[in-house]
Short mmCIF file of C-alpha atoms and ligand atoms in Angstrom, two decimals:
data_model
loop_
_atom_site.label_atom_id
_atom_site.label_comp_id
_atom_site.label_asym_id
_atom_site.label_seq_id
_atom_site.Cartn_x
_atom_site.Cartn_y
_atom_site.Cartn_z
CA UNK A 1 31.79 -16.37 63.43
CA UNK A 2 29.88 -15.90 60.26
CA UNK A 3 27.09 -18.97 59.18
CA UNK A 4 27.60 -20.41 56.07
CA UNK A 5 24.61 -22.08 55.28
CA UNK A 6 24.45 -24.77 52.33
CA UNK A 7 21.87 -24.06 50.00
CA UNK A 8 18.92 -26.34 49.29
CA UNK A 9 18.45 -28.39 46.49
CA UNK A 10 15.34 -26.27 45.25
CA UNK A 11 18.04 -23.25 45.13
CA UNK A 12 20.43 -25.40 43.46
CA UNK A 13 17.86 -26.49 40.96
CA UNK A 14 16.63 -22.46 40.75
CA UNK A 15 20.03 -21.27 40.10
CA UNK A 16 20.82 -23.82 37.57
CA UNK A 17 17.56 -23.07 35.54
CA UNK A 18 18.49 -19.04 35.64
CA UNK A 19 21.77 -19.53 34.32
CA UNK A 20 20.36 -22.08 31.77
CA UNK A 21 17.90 -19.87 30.33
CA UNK A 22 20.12 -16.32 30.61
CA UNK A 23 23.29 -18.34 28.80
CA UNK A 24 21.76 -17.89 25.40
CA UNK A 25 20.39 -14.42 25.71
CA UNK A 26 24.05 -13.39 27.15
CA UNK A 27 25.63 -15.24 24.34
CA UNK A 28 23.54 -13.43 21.99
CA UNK A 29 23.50 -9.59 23.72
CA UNK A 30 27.15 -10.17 23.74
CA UNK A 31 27.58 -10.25 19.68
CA UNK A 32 24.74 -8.28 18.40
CA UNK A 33 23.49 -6.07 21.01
CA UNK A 34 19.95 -6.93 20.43
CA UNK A 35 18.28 -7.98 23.54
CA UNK A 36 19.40 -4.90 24.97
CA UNK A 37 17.28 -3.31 22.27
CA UNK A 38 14.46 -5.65 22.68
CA UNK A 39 14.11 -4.23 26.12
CA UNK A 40 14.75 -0.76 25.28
CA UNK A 41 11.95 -1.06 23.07
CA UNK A 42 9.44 -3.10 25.21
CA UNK A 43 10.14 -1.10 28.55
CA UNK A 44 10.02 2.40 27.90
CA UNK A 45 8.26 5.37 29.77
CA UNK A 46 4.95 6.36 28.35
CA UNK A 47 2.68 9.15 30.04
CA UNK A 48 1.18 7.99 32.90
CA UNK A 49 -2.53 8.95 31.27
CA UNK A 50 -2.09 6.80 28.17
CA UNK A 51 -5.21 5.52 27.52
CA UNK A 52 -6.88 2.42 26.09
CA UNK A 53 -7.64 4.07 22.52
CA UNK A 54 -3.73 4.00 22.94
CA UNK A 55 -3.71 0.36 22.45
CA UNK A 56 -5.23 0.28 18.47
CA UNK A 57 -1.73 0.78 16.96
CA UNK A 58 -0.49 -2.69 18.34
CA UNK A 59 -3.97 -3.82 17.94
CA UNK A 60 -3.67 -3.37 14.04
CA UNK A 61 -0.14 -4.51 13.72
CA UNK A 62 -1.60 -7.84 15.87
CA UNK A 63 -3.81 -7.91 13.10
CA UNK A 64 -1.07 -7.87 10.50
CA UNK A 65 0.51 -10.85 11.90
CA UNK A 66 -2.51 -12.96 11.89
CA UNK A 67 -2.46 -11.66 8.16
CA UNK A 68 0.66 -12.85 7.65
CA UNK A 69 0.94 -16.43 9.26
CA UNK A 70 -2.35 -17.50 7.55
CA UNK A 71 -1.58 -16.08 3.90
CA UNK A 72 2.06 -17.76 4.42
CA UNK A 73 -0.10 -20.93 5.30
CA UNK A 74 -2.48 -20.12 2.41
CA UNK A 75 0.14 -20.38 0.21
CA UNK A 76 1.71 -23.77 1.09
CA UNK A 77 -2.03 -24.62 -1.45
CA UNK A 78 -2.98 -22.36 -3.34
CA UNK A 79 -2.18 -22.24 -7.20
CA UNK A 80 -1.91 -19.08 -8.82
CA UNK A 81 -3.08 -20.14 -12.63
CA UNK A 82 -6.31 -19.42 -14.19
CA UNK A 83 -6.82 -23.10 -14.20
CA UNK A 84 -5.58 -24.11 -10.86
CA UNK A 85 -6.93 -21.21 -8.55
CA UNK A 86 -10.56 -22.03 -7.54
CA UNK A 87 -10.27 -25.69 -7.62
CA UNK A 88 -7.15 -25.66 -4.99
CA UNK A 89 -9.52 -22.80 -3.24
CA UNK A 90 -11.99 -25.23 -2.67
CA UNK A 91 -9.41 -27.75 -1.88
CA UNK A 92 -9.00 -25.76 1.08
CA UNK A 93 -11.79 -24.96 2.19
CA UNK A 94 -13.25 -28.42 2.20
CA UNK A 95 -10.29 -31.17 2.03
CA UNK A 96 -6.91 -29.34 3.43
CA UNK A 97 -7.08 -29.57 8.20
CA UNK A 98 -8.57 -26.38 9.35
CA UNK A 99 -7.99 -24.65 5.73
CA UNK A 100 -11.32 -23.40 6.17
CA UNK A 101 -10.84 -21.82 9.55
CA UNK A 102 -7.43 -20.22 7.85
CA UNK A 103 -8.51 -19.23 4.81
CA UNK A 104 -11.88 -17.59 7.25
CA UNK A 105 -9.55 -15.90 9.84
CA UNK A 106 -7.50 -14.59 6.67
CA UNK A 107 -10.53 -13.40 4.61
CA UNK A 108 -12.13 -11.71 7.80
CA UNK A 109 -8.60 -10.65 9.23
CA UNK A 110 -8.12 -8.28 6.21
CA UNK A 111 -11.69 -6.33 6.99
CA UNK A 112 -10.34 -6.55 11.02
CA UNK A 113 -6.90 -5.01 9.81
CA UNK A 114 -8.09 -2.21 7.72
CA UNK A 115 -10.99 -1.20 10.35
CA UNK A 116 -8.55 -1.02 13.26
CA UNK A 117 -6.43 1.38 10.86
CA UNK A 118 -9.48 3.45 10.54
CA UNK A 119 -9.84 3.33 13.85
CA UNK A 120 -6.22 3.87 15.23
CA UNK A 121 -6.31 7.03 11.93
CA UNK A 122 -9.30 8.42 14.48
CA UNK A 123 -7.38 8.22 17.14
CA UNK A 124 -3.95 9.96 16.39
CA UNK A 125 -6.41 13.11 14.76
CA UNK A 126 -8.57 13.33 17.67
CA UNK A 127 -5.76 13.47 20.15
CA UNK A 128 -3.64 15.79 17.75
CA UNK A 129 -1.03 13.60 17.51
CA UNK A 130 -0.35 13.99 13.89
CA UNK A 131 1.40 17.30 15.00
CA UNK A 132 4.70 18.60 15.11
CA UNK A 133 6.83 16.36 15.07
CA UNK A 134 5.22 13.64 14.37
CA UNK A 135 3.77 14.54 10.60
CA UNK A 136 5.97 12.41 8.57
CA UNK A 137 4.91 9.72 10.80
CA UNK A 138 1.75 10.71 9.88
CA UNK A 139 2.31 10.27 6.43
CA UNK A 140 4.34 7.20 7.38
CA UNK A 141 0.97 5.97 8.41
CA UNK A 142 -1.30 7.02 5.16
CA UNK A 143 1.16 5.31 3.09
CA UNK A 144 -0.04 1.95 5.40
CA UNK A 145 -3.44 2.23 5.07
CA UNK A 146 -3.04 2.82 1.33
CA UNK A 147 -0.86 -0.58 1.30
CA UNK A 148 -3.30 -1.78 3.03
CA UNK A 149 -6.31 -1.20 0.49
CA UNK A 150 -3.53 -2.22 -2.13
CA UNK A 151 -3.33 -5.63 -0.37
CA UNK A 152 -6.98 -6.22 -0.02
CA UNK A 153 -7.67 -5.20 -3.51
CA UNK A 154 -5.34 -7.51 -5.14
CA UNK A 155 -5.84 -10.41 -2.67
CA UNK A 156 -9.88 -9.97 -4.22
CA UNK A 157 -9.23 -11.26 -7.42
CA UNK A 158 -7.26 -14.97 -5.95
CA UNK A 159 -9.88 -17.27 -5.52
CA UNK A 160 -11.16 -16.12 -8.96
CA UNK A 161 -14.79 -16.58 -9.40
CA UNK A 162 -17.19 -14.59 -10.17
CA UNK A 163 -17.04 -11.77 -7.98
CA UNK A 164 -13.67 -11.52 -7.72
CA UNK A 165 -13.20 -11.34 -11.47
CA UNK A 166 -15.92 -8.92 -11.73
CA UNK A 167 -14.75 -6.78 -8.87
CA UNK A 168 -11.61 -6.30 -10.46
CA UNK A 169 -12.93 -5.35 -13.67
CA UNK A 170 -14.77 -2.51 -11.58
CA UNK A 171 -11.39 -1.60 -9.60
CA UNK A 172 -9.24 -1.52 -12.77
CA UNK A 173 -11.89 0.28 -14.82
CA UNK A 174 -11.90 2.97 -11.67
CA UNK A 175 -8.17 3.65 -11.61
CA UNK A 176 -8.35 3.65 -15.81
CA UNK A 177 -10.30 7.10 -15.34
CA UNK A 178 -7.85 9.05 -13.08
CA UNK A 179 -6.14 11.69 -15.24
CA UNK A 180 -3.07 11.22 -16.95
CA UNK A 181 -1.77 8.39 -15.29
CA UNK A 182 -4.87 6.02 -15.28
CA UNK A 183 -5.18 4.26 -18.98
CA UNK A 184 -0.98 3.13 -17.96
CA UNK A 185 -2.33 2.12 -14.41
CA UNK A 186 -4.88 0.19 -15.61
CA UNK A 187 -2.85 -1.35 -18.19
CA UNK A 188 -0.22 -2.41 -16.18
CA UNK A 189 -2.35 -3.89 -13.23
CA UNK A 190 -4.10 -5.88 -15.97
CA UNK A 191 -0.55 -6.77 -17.43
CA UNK A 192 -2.41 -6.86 -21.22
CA UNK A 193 -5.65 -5.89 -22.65
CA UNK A 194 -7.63 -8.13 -20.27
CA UNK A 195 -7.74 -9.86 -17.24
CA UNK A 196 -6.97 -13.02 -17.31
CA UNK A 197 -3.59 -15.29 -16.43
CA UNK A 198 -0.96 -12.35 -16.96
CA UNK A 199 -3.56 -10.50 -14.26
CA UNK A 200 -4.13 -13.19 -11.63
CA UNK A 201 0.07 -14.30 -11.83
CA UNK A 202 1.08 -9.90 -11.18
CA UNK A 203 -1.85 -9.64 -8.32
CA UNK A 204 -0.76 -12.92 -6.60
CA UNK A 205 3.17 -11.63 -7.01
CA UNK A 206 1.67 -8.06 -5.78
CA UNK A 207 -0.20 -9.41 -3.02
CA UNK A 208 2.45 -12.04 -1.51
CA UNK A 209 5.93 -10.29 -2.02
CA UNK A 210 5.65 -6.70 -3.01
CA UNK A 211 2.84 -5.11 -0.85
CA UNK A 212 4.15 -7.17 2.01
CA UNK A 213 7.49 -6.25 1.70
CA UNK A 214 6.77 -2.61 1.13
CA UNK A 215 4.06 -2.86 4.87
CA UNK A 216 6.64 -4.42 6.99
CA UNK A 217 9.39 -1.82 6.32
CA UNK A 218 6.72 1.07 6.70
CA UNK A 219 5.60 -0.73 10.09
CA UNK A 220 9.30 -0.66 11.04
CA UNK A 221 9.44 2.89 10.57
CA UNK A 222 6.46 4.14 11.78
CA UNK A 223 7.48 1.87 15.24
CA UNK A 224 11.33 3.59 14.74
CA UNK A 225 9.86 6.93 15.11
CA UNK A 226 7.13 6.00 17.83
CA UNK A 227 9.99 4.83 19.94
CA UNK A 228 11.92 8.29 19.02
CA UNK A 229 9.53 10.47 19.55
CA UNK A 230 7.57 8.96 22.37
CA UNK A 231 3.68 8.68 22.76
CA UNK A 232 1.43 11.38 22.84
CA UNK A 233 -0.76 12.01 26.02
CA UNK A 234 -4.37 12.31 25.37
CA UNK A 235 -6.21 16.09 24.83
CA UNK A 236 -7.19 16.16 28.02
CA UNK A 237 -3.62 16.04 29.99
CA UNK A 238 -1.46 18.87 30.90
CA UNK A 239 1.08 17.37 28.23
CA UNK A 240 -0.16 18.05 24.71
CA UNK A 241 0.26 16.32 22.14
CA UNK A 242 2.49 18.92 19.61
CA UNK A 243 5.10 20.89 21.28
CA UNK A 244 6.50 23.71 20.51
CA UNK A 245 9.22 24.37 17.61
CA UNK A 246 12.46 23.84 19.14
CA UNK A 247 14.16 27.52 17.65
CA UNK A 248 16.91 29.40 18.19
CA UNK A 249 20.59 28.76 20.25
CA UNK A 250 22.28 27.31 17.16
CA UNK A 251 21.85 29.16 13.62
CA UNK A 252 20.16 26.59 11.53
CA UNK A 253 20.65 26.26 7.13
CA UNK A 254 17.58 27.31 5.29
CA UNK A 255 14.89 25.02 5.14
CA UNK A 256 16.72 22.59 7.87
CA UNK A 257 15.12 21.95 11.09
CA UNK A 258 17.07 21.08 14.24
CA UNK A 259 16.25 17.73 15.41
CA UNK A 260 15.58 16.92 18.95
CA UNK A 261 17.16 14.32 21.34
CA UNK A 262 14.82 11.52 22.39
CA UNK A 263 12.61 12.79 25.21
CA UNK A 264 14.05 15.84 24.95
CA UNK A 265 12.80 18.97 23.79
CA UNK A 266 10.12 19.29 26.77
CA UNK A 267 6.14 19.31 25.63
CA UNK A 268 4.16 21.89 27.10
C1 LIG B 301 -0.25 -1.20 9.64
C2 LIG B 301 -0.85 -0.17 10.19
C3 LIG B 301 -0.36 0.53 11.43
C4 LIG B 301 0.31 0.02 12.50
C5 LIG B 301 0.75 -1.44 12.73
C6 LIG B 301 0.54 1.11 13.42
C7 LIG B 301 1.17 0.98 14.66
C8 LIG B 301 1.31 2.01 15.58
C9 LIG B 301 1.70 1.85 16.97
C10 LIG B 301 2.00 0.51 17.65
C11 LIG B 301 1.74 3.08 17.52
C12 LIG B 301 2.05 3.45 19.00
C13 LIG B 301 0.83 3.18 19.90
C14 LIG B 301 -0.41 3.92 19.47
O1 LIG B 301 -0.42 5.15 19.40
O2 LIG B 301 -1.41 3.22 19.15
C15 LIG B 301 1.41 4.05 16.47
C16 LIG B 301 1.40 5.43 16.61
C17 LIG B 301 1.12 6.34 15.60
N1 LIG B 301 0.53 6.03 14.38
FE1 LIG B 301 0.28 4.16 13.65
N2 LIG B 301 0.03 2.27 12.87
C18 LIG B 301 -0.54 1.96 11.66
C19 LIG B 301 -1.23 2.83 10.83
C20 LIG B 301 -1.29 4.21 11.01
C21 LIG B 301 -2.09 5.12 10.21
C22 LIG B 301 -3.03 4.69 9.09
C23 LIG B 301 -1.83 6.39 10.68
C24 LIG B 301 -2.37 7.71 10.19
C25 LIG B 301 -2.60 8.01 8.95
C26 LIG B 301 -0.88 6.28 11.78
C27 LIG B 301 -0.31 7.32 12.47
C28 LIG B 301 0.33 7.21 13.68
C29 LIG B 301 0.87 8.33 14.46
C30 LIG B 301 0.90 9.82 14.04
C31 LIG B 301 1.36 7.77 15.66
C32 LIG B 301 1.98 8.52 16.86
C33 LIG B 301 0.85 8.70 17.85
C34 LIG B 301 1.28 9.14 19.22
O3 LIG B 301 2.47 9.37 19.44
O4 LIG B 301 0.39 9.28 20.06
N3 LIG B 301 -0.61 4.94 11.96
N4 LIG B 301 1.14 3.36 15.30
#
């Protein structure tokens, strides 16, 4: 005759709390899918000699967030008028709680955001992972670190004082010269003849909603085809970091390349 036990109160209590907390998550996997996705994304197979220098992607795009929780929290003060913008800048710093260790973490964080793109740049050329097929994310990845200058260049000029006025006479004076293209580039980042209100009112605009905007899709990309393409392993492994070309069984159209199933396609 089989035992039936009666379970404890602890397991009661257990049981209760799983179901609690998985309700939710079922309710939502059920009509969109995406906690299935979450974990597709968070839990899948890497090379088992990924290394630390592996880690600077998700270091910058840590960095990014910290970027964008403090400017969001920035701009809860500051006033984006010739008149207004250094007095509510130094309402920050020295009147608003902890507006000086924001308005720090976000003037350091943007030096911490664009070295660790430097550095995770070093890393994908030294390991070769730039190579087929990974290029466009490659290029997927310039086009960040040049929104990234874009963002620190236009966030210079906010507190306007001194040096970020003069700065940005420098900067717009720079991309002026470039052929072609440079006397309307400088024109329109001034938005007149000279810096002044029209200037401060497109950088802030630039700085908060465009570049932003334009970052965050690029980052969702550049993640997209990480997850599609898998990681590299570093020089040293058996598994390179290119692979071959994947030619032949099916006749492809000029100038089309066949594209490969994810984690298919076998590295050598
Ligand atoms: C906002 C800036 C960036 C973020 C948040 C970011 C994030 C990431 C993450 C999380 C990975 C996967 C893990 C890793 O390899 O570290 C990755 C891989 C990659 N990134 Fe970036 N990245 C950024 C900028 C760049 C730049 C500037 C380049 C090059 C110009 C680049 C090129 C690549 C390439 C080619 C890979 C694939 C590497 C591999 O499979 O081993 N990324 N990125």
């Amino acid at each position: 005759m089989a035992i039936t036990r009666t379970p404890s109160k602890a397991q009661v209590r257990r049981e209760q709390v799983i179901a609690a907390v998985n309700y939710p998550l079922d309710w939502l996997e059920e009509r969109s899918g995406l906690v299935g996705a979450t974990r597709y994304f968070l839990f899948r197979k890497v090379p088992s000699d990924t290394n630390w220098m592996q880690t600077l992607g998700s270091a910058a795009l840590t960095a990014f967030i910290v970027q964008a929780v403090t400017g969001v929290i920035l701009a809860m003060y500051y006033k984006p008028s010739p008149h207004d913008a250094y007095p509510s800048i130094q309402n920050i710093t020295d009147h608003v709680t902890m507006g000086w260790l924001v308005r720090g973490m976000h003037k350091w964080g943007a030096s911490v955001f664009i070295i660790l793109m430097f550095l995770h740049m070093g890393r994908v050329f030294l390991f070769g992972a730039y190579k087929y097929p990974r290029e466009l994310n490659w290029i997927v990845g310039v086009l960040l670190l040049v929104m990234g200058m874009m963002e620190g260049f236009t966030g210079y000029l906010l507190p306007w004082d001194q040096t970020a006025y003069w700065a940005t006479v420098v900067g717009i004076n720079l991309n002026g010269t470039a052929p072609f293209l440079g006397p309307w580039l400088a024109q329109f980042l001034r938005g007149g003849q000279e810096i002044g209100g029209e200037t401060l009112t497109r950088f802030y605009s630039m700085h908060m909603l465009l570049i932003p905007g334009a970052i965050i899709g690029l980052i969702l990309l550049h993640l997209y085809l990480v997850v599609r393409l898998g990681v590299t392993s570093p020089p040293w492994s058996k598994e390179a970091a290119g692979m071959d070309r994947v030619d032949g069984a099916r006749p492809l159209r000029a100038g089309l390349t066949r594209p490969i199933t994810r984690g298919g396609g076998g590295s050598k």
